[in-house]
């Protein structure tokens, strides 16, 4: 009787260990996608998704969705941060990113290739990621869409005519650019020192920028 019980427990334990094994192997493989507001991160991510089968997670889009979710306790806080071009505390952003990655991999663990767009934007974001995701996801590298502030501002103002975004106006944009220069650039430089950054000239046309992007993904997968 005892033997039967033990062997049953062992079989169960082994089965569940096997069940968990793929989760250990199939860790999320992540590209961080960074660049100023309007640099073309979202546009290029959509093209990468189409050609290379990645899942695009825009931190900004996730925050906007949370802001609009009925009953969200963070809605007002998120709106205030976004309008001021400031960066939302990482606990909120990371829980949204984590949930989105889990949801994506829940249906098929092989869906583990992610583009995380617009994150990490500052030291708080980076520390939060390292704290929470250390050992749970691999950051393959950073795609840095490099574009001068003037072009970024013009593109966002153009987008603002139809985007309905509360931060695509000149006042918010100047704050967003300031945040980008003061807080995000140092994060890109940090990854650069680790040899992890692909810098892409993002002031060109969408197709020319994507031609450069393809060279990276054709090599790295
Ligand atoms: N944001 C944030 N944390 C993030 C990503 C975005 O706080 O990790 C906020 C921030 O206020 C930013 C805004 O969301 O200015 C819009 O971000 P998004 O990436 O959508 O803007 P984009 O750079 O694509 O124009
Ligand atoms: Mg975007």
PDB file of C-alpha atoms and ligand atoms in Angstrom:
ATOM      1  CA  UNK A   1       0.000   0.000   0.000  1.00  0.00           C
ATOM      2  CA  UNK A   2       2.718   2.405   1.054  1.00  0.00           C
ATOM      3  CA  UNK A   3       4.754   1.410  -1.986  1.00  0.00           C
ATOM      4  CA  UNK A   4       1.791   2.048  -4.273  1.00  0.00           C
ATOM      5  CA  UNK A   5       1.209   5.439  -2.703  1.00  0.00           C
ATOM      6  CA  UNK A   6       4.873   6.418  -3.010  1.00  0.00           C
ATOM      7  CA  UNK A   7       5.171   5.329  -6.609  1.00  0.00           C
ATOM      8  CA  UNK A   8       2.030   7.241  -7.412  1.00  0.00           C
ATOM      9  CA  UNK A   9       3.447  10.410  -5.809  1.00  0.00           C
ATOM     10  CA  UNK A  10       6.764   9.920  -7.613  1.00  0.00           C
ATOM     11  CA  UNK A  11       5.020   9.435 -10.938  1.00  0.00           C
ATOM     12  CA  UNK A  12       3.012  12.577 -10.373  1.00  0.00           C
ATOM     13  CA  UNK A  13       6.088  14.559  -9.345  1.00  0.00           C
ATOM     14  CA  UNK A  14       7.980  13.370 -12.414  1.00  0.00           C
ATOM     15  CA  UNK A  15       5.086  14.172 -14.671  1.00  0.00           C
ATOM     16  CA  UNK A  16       4.752  17.649 -13.267  1.00  0.00           C
ATOM     17  CA  UNK A  17       8.522  18.199 -13.513  1.00  0.00           C
ATOM     18  CA  UNK A  18       8.299  17.264 -17.185  1.00  0.00           C
ATOM     19  CA  UNK A  19       5.307  19.499 -17.558  1.00  0.00           C
ATOM     20  CA  UNK A  20       7.299  22.400 -16.156  1.00  0.00           C
ATOM     21  CA  UNK A  21      10.433  21.704 -18.178  1.00  0.00           C
ATOM     22  CA  UNK A  22       9.395  23.529 -21.354  1.00  0.00           C
ATOM     23  CA  UNK A  23       8.675  26.641 -19.284  1.00  0.00           C
ATOM     24  CA  UNK A  24      12.295  26.576 -18.147  1.00  0.00           C
ATOM     25  CA  UNK A  25      13.580  26.240 -21.688  1.00  0.00           C
ATOM     26  CA  UNK A  26      11.120  28.601 -23.354  1.00  0.00           C
ATOM     27  CA  UNK A  27      12.041  31.761 -21.542  1.00  0.00           C
ATOM     28  CA  UNK A  28      10.805  34.969 -23.154  1.00  0.00           C
ATOM     29  CA  UNK A  29      13.394  36.247 -25.649  1.00  0.00           C
ATOM     30  CA  UNK A  30      13.186  40.006 -25.587  1.00  0.00           C
ATOM     31  CA  UNK A  31      14.265  42.903 -27.748  1.00  0.00           C
ATOM     32  CA  UNK A  32      13.880  46.256 -26.049  1.00  0.00           C
ATOM     33  CA  UNK A  33      12.856  48.911 -28.571  1.00  0.00           C
ATOM     34  CA  UNK A  34      13.896  52.430 -27.650  1.00  0.00           C
ATOM     35  CA  UNK A  35      14.081  55.871 -29.241  1.00  0.00           C
ATOM     36  CA  UNK A  36      12.484  59.296 -28.862  1.00  0.00           C
ATOM     37  CA  UNK A  37       8.737  59.884 -29.089  1.00  0.00           C
ATOM     38  CA  UNK A  38       7.800  59.596 -32.763  1.00  0.00           C
ATOM     39  CA  UNK A  39      11.045  57.854 -33.743  1.00  0.00           C
ATOM     40  CA  UNK A  40       8.964  55.106 -35.371  1.00  0.00           C
ATOM     41  CA  UNK A  41       9.176  52.358 -32.755  1.00  0.00           C
ATOM     42  CA  UNK A  42       5.547  51.269 -33.123  1.00  0.00           C
ATOM     43  CA  UNK A  43       5.617  51.430 -36.936  1.00  0.00           C
ATOM     44  CA  UNK A  44       8.759  49.310 -37.212  1.00  0.00           C
ATOM     45  CA  UNK A  45       7.563  46.852 -34.559  1.00  0.00           C
ATOM     46  CA  UNK A  46       4.413  46.192 -36.610  1.00  0.00           C
ATOM     47  CA  UNK A  47       6.613  45.329 -39.600  1.00  0.00           C
ATOM     48  CA  UNK A  48       8.848  43.053 -37.522  1.00  0.00           C
ATOM     49  CA  UNK A  49       5.762  41.240 -36.202  1.00  0.00           C
ATOM     50  CA  UNK A  50       4.534  40.679 -39.735  1.00  0.00           C
ATOM     51  CA  UNK A  51       7.814  39.354 -41.100  1.00  0.00           C
ATOM     52  CA  UNK A  52       9.460  37.623 -38.139  1.00  0.00           C
ATOM     53  CA  UNK A  53       6.572  36.504 -35.941  1.00  0.00           C
ATOM     54  CA  UNK A  54       7.401  38.452 -32.812  1.00  0.00           C
ATOM     55  CA  UNK A  55       4.803  39.648 -30.331  1.00  0.00           C
ATOM     56  CA  UNK A  56       4.754  43.417 -29.974  1.00  0.00           C
ATOM     57  CA  UNK A  57       4.194  44.770 -26.468  1.00  0.00           C
ATOM     58  CA  UNK A  58       4.105  48.553 -26.311  1.00  0.00           C
ATOM     59  CA  UNK A  59       4.479  49.670 -22.701  1.00  0.00           C
ATOM     60  CA  UNK A  60       2.690  52.910 -23.599  1.00  0.00           C
ATOM     61  CA  UNK A  61      -0.247  51.041 -25.185  1.00  0.00           C
ATOM     62  CA  UNK A  62      -0.518  48.731 -22.163  1.00  0.00           C
ATOM     63  CA  UNK A  63      -0.563  51.745 -19.851  1.00  0.00           C
ATOM     64  CA  UNK A  64      -3.200  53.489 -21.970  1.00  0.00           C
ATOM     65  CA  UNK A  65      -5.336  50.333 -21.909  1.00  0.00           C
ATOM     66  CA  UNK A  66      -5.001  50.131 -18.122  1.00  0.00           C
ATOM     67  CA  UNK A  67      -5.881  53.833 -17.878  1.00  0.00           C
ATOM     68  CA  UNK A  68      -9.104  53.125 -19.751  1.00  0.00           C
ATOM     69  CA  UNK A  69     -10.027  49.920 -17.928  1.00  0.00           C
ATOM     70  CA  UNK A  70     -13.194  50.485 -15.918  1.00  0.00           C
ATOM     71  CA  UNK A  71     -12.427  50.195 -12.219  1.00  0.00           C
ATOM     72  CA  UNK A  72      -8.655  50.555 -12.617  1.00  0.00           C
ATOM     73  CA  UNK A  73      -7.179  52.068  -9.482  1.00  0.00           C
ATOM     74  CA  UNK A  74      -4.316  53.518 -11.535  1.00  0.00           C
ATOM     75  CA  UNK A  75      -6.263  55.253 -14.317  1.00  0.00           C
ATOM     76  CA  UNK A  76      -5.889  58.786 -13.038  1.00  0.00           C
ATOM     77  CA  UNK A  77      -2.271  58.372 -11.981  1.00  0.00           C
ATOM     78  CA  UNK A  78      -1.348  56.991 -15.409  1.00  0.00           C
ATOM     79  CA  UNK A  79      -3.092  59.853 -17.229  1.00  0.00           C
ATOM     80  CA  UNK A  80      -1.270  62.448 -15.118  1.00  0.00           C
ATOM     81  CA  UNK A  81       2.105  60.860 -15.800  1.00  0.00           C
ATOM     82  CA  UNK A  82       1.458  60.507 -19.531  1.00  0.00           C
ATOM     83  CA  UNK A  83       0.237  64.062 -20.005  1.00  0.00           C
ATOM     84  CA  UNK A  84       3.286  65.368 -18.153  1.00  0.00           C
ATOM     85  CA  UNK A  85       5.641  63.176 -20.185  1.00  0.00           C
ATOM     86  CA  UNK A  86       6.802  61.543 -16.957  1.00  0.00           C
ATOM     87  CA  UNK A  87       7.461  57.860 -16.418  1.00  0.00           C
ATOM     88  CA  UNK A  88       4.935  55.780 -14.530  1.00  0.00           C
ATOM     89  CA  UNK A  89       6.295  53.873 -11.480  1.00  0.00           C
ATOM     90  CA  UNK A  90       7.739  50.603 -12.714  1.00  0.00           C
ATOM     91  CA  UNK A  91       5.609  48.326 -10.533  1.00  0.00           C
ATOM     92  CA  UNK A  92       2.582  49.206 -12.645  1.00  0.00           C
ATOM     93  CA  UNK A  93       4.313  48.884 -16.017  1.00  0.00           C
ATOM     94  CA  UNK A  94       6.116  45.660 -15.190  1.00  0.00           C
ATOM     95  CA  UNK A  95       2.983  43.922 -13.930  1.00  0.00           C
ATOM     96  CA  UNK A  96       1.251  44.797 -17.218  1.00  0.00           C
ATOM     97  CA  UNK A  97       4.227  43.569 -19.260  1.00  0.00           C
ATOM     98  CA  UNK A  98       4.549  40.385 -17.245  1.00  0.00           C
ATOM     99  CA  UNK A  99       0.858  39.595 -17.560  1.00  0.00           C
ATOM    100  CA  UNK A 100       0.951  40.228 -21.321  1.00  0.00           C
ATOM    101  CA  UNK A 101       3.943  37.896 -21.762  1.00  0.00           C
ATOM    102  CA  UNK A 102       2.292  35.187 -19.675  1.00  0.00           C
ATOM    103  CA  UNK A 103      -0.969  35.502 -21.608  1.00  0.00           C
ATOM    104  CA  UNK A 104       0.885  35.230 -24.915  1.00  0.00           C
ATOM    105  CA  UNK A 105       2.835  32.136 -23.866  1.00  0.00           C
ATOM    106  CA  UNK A 106      -0.106  30.482 -22.122  1.00  0.00           C
ATOM    107  CA  UNK A 107      -1.673  29.326 -25.381  1.00  0.00           C
ATOM    108  CA  UNK A 108       1.626  28.324 -26.962  1.00  0.00           C
ATOM    109  CA  UNK A 109       4.953  28.379 -25.153  1.00  0.00           C
ATOM    110  CA  UNK A 110       6.781  28.777 -28.424  1.00  0.00           C
ATOM    111  CA  UNK A 111       5.353  32.283 -28.716  1.00  0.00           C
ATOM    112  CA  UNK A 112       8.278  33.502 -26.674  1.00  0.00           C
ATOM    113  CA  UNK A 113       9.757  36.186 -28.947  1.00  0.00           C
ATOM    114  CA  UNK A 114       8.860  39.670 -27.749  1.00  0.00           C
ATOM    115  CA  UNK A 115       9.474  43.242 -28.800  1.00  0.00           C
ATOM    116  CA  UNK A 116       9.088  45.409 -25.725  1.00  0.00           C
ATOM    117  CA  UNK A 117       8.541  48.873 -27.126  1.00  0.00           C
ATOM    118  CA  UNK A 118       9.155  52.042 -25.103  1.00  0.00           C
ATOM    119  CA  UNK A 119      10.679  50.319 -22.084  1.00  0.00           C
ATOM    120  CA  UNK A 120      12.943  50.565 -20.040  1.00  0.00           C
ATOM    121  CA  UNK A 121      12.775  54.339 -20.117  1.00  0.00           C
ATOM    122  CA  UNK A 122      14.651  55.246 -16.937  1.00  0.00           C
ATOM    123  CA  UNK A 123      16.711  53.855 -14.059  1.00  0.00           C
ATOM    124  CA  UNK A 124      13.563  52.933 -12.094  1.00  0.00           C
ATOM    125  CA  UNK A 125      12.279  50.910 -15.089  1.00  0.00           C
ATOM    126  CA  UNK A 126      15.602  49.154 -15.526  1.00  0.00           C
ATOM    127  CA  UNK A 127      15.962  48.266 -11.848  1.00  0.00           C
ATOM    128  CA  UNK A 128      12.358  47.043 -11.758  1.00  0.00           C
ATOM    129  CA  UNK A 129      12.969  44.824 -14.765  1.00  0.00           C
ATOM    130  CA  UNK A 130      16.173  43.388 -13.294  1.00  0.00           C
ATOM    131  CA  UNK A 131      14.503  42.796  -9.925  1.00  0.00           C
ATOM    132  CA  UNK A 132      11.455  41.083 -11.351  1.00  0.00           C
ATOM    133  CA  UNK A 133      12.661  39.375 -14.511  1.00  0.00           C
ATOM    134  CA  UNK A 134      16.191  38.320 -13.572  1.00  0.00           C
ATOM    135  CA  UNK A 135      16.570  34.732 -14.797  1.00  0.00           C
ATOM    136  CA  UNK A 136      13.002  34.699 -16.139  1.00  0.00           C
ATOM    137  CA  UNK A 137      13.615  36.381 -19.515  1.00  0.00           C
ATOM    138  CA  UNK A 138      16.595  36.938 -21.810  1.00  0.00           C
ATOM    139  CA  UNK A 139      17.238  40.414 -23.180  1.00  0.00           C
ATOM    140  CA  UNK A 140      18.788  39.669 -26.575  1.00  0.00           C
ATOM    141  CA  UNK A 141      19.533  43.267 -27.439  1.00  0.00           C
ATOM    142  CA  UNK A 142      18.214  46.786 -27.781  1.00  0.00           C
ATOM    143  CA  UNK A 143      16.954  48.292 -31.025  1.00  0.00           C
ATOM    144  CA  UNK A 144      17.677  52.001 -30.804  1.00  0.00           C
ATOM    145  CA  UNK A 145      15.741  54.092 -33.320  1.00  0.00           C
ATOM    146  CA  UNK A 146      17.888  57.179 -33.497  1.00  0.00           C
ATOM    147  CA  UNK A 147      16.124  60.319 -34.672  1.00  0.00           C
ATOM    148  CA  UNK A 148      16.750  64.021 -33.962  1.00  0.00           C
ATOM    149  CA  UNK A 149      14.347  65.844 -31.674  1.00  0.00           C
ATOM    150  CA  UNK A 150      13.054  68.195 -34.394  1.00  0.00           C
ATOM    151  CA  UNK A 151      11.934  65.315 -36.644  1.00  0.00           C
ATOM    152  CA  UNK A 152      10.421  63.514 -33.634  1.00  0.00           C
ATOM    153  CA  UNK A 153       8.397  66.578 -32.647  1.00  0.00           C
ATOM    154  CA  UNK A 154       7.158  67.169 -36.215  1.00  0.00           C
ATOM    155  CA  UNK A 155       6.076  63.531 -36.562  1.00  0.00           C
ATOM    156  CA  UNK A 156       4.198  63.539 -33.246  1.00  0.00           C
ATOM    157  CA  UNK A 157       2.443  66.818 -34.046  1.00  0.00           C
ATOM    158  CA  UNK A 158       1.385  65.336 -37.387  1.00  0.00           C
ATOM    159  CA  UNK A 159       0.233  62.164 -35.609  1.00  0.00           C
ATOM    160  CA  UNK A 160      -1.565  64.321 -33.027  1.00  0.00           C
ATOM    161  CA  UNK A 161      -4.022  65.509 -35.685  1.00  0.00           C
ATOM    162  CA  UNK A 162      -5.644  62.061 -35.615  1.00  0.00           C
ATOM    163  CA  UNK A 163      -4.142  60.017 -32.752  1.00  0.00           C
ATOM    164  CA  UNK A 164      -6.418  61.359 -30.027  1.00  0.00           C
ATOM    165  CA  UNK A 165      -3.460  61.016 -27.647  1.00  0.00           C
ATOM    166  CA  UNK A 166      -3.408  63.468 -24.772  1.00  0.00           C
ATOM    167  CA  UNK A 167       0.386  63.781 -25.095  1.00  0.00           C
ATOM    168  CA  UNK A 168       0.770  64.469 -28.837  1.00  0.00           C
ATOM    169  CA  UNK A 169       0.692  68.239 -28.324  1.00  0.00           C
ATOM    170  CA  UNK A 170       3.623  70.668 -28.220  1.00  0.00           C
ATOM    171  CA  UNK A 171       3.507  71.206 -24.457  1.00  0.00           C
ATOM    172  CA  UNK A 172       3.550  67.488 -23.575  1.00  0.00           C
ATOM    173  CA  UNK A 173       6.043  66.765 -26.334  1.00  0.00           C
ATOM    174  CA  UNK A 174       8.652  69.143 -24.976  1.00  0.00           C
ATOM    175  CA  UNK A 175       8.360  67.374 -21.616  1.00  0.00           C
ATOM    176  CA  UNK A 176       8.543  63.942 -23.267  1.00  0.00           C
ATOM    177  CA  UNK A 177      11.687  64.926 -25.179  1.00  0.00           C
ATOM    178  CA  UNK A 178      13.233  66.234 -21.971  1.00  0.00           C
ATOM    179  CA  UNK A 179      12.437  62.969 -20.183  1.00  0.00           C
ATOM    180  CA  UNK A 180      13.864  61.034 -23.125  1.00  0.00           C
ATOM    181  CA  UNK A 181      17.135  62.996 -23.147  1.00  0.00           C
ATOM    182  CA  UNK A 182      17.573  63.020 -19.355  1.00  0.00           C
ATOM    183  CA  UNK A 183      16.320  59.566 -18.415  1.00  0.00           C
ATOM    184  CA  UNK A 184      16.142  57.220 -21.421  1.00  0.00           C
ATOM    185  CA  UNK A 185      19.368  58.127 -23.251  1.00  0.00           C
ATOM    186  CA  UNK A 186      21.497  57.067 -20.233  1.00  0.00           C
ATOM    187  CA  UNK A 187      19.778  53.648 -20.269  1.00  0.00           C
ATOM    188  CA  UNK A 188      20.600  53.224 -23.966  1.00  0.00           C
ATOM    189  CA  UNK A 189      24.220  54.244 -23.223  1.00  0.00           C
ATOM    190  CA  UNK A 190      24.359  51.688 -20.443  1.00  0.00           C
ATOM    191  CA  UNK A 191      23.323  48.892 -22.805  1.00  0.00           C
ATOM    192  CA  UNK A 192      25.735  50.282 -25.408  1.00  0.00           C
ATOM    193  CA  UNK A 193      28.615  49.728 -22.993  1.00  0.00           C
ATOM    194  CA  UNK A 194      27.514  46.081 -22.789  1.00  0.00           C
ATOM    195  CA  UNK A 195      27.649  45.867 -26.601  1.00  0.00           C
ATOM    196  CA  UNK A 196      23.927  45.189 -26.745  1.00  0.00           C
ATOM    197  CA  UNK A 197      22.628  48.056 -28.886  1.00  0.00           C
ATOM    198  CA  UNK A 198      21.742  48.124 -32.594  1.00  0.00           C
ATOM    199  CA  UNK A 199      21.584  51.786 -33.579  1.00  0.00           C
ATOM    200  CA  UNK A 200      19.299  52.446 -36.525  1.00  0.00           C
ATOM    201  CA  UNK A 201      19.010  55.782 -38.347  1.00  0.00           C
ATOM    202  CA  UNK A 202      15.294  56.421 -37.885  1.00  0.00           C
ATOM    203  CA  UNK A 203      15.087  59.745 -39.715  1.00  0.00           C
ATOM    204  CA  UNK A 204      14.818  57.946 -43.088  1.00  0.00           C
ATOM    205  CA  UNK A 205      11.646  56.642 -44.750  1.00  0.00           C
ATOM    206  CA  UNK A 206       9.741  53.735 -43.196  1.00  0.00           C
ATOM    207  CA  UNK A 207      11.018  51.336 -45.896  1.00  0.00           C
ATOM    208  CA  UNK A 208      14.642  52.458 -45.607  1.00  0.00           C
ATOM    209  CA  UNK A 209      14.538  52.064 -41.828  1.00  0.00           C
ATOM    210  CA  UNK A 210      12.981  48.622 -42.190  1.00  0.00           C
ATOM    211  CA  UNK A 211      15.705  47.613 -44.648  1.00  0.00           C
ATOM    212  CA  UNK A 212      18.218  48.171 -41.834  1.00  0.00           C
ATOM    213  CA  UNK A 213      15.990  46.357 -39.334  1.00  0.00           C
ATOM    214  CA  UNK A 214      15.771  43.345 -41.649  1.00  0.00           C
ATOM    215  CA  UNK A 215      19.551  43.065 -41.813  1.00  0.00           C
ATOM    216  CA  UNK A 216      19.566  42.687 -38.014  1.00  0.00           C
ATOM    217  CA  UNK A 217      16.742  40.148 -37.829  1.00  0.00           C
ATOM    218  CA  UNK A 218      17.904  38.112 -40.836  1.00  0.00           C
ATOM    219  CA  UNK A 219      21.145  37.596 -38.918  1.00  0.00           C
ATOM    220  CA  UNK A 220      19.772  37.167 -35.396  1.00  0.00           C
ATOM    221  CA  UNK A 221      16.358  35.631 -36.063  1.00  0.00           C
TER     222      UNK A 221
HETATM  223  N1  LIG B   1       5.192  55.420 -20.385  1.00  0.00           N
HETATM  224  C1  LIG B   1       5.689  55.096 -19.141  1.00  0.00           C
HETATM  225  N2  LIG B   1       6.431  53.959 -18.991  1.00  0.00           N
HETATM  226  C2  LIG B   1       6.712  53.147 -20.039  1.00  0.00           C
HETATM  227  C3  LIG B   1       6.224  53.478 -21.315  1.00  0.00           C
HETATM  228  C4  LIG B   1       5.463  54.633 -21.464  1.00  0.00           C
HETATM  229  O1  LIG B   1       5.466  55.806 -18.174  1.00  0.00           O
HETATM  230  O2  LIG B   1       7.391  52.126 -19.835  1.00  0.00           O
HETATM  231  C5  LIG B   1       4.367  56.648 -20.518  1.00  0.00           C
HETATM  232  C6  LIG B   1       5.216  57.903 -20.573  1.00  0.00           C
HETATM  233  O3  LIG B   1       4.504  58.938 -19.939  1.00  0.00           O
HETATM  234  C7  LIG B   1       5.337  58.147 -22.083  1.00  0.00           C
HETATM  235  C8  LIG B   1       3.947  57.731 -22.531  1.00  0.00           C
HETATM  236  O4  LIG B   1       3.615  56.604 -21.712  1.00  0.00           O
HETATM  237  O5  LIG B   1       5.644  59.481 -22.381  1.00  0.00           O
HETATM  238  C9  LIG B   1       3.816  57.364 -23.989  1.00  0.00           C
HETATM  239  O6  LIG B   1       4.675  56.299 -24.272  1.00  0.00           O
HETATM  240  P1  LIG B   1       4.716  55.653 -25.753  1.00  0.00           P
HETATM  241  O7  LIG B   1       5.814  54.632 -25.747  1.00  0.00           O
HETATM  242  O8  LIG B   1       3.373  55.209 -26.129  1.00  0.00           O
HETATM  243  O9  LIG B   1       5.111  56.890 -26.651  1.00  0.00           O
HETATM  244  P2  LIG B   1       5.962  56.906 -27.982  1.00  0.00           P
HETATM  245  O10 LIG B   1       7.383  57.012 -27.561  1.00  0.00           O
HETATM  246  O11 LIG B   1       5.676  55.634 -28.706  1.00  0.00           O
HETATM  247  O12 LIG B   1       5.477  58.109 -28.728  1.00  0.00           O
HETATM  248 MG1  LIG B   2       4.770  54.162 -29.643  1.00  0.00          MG
END
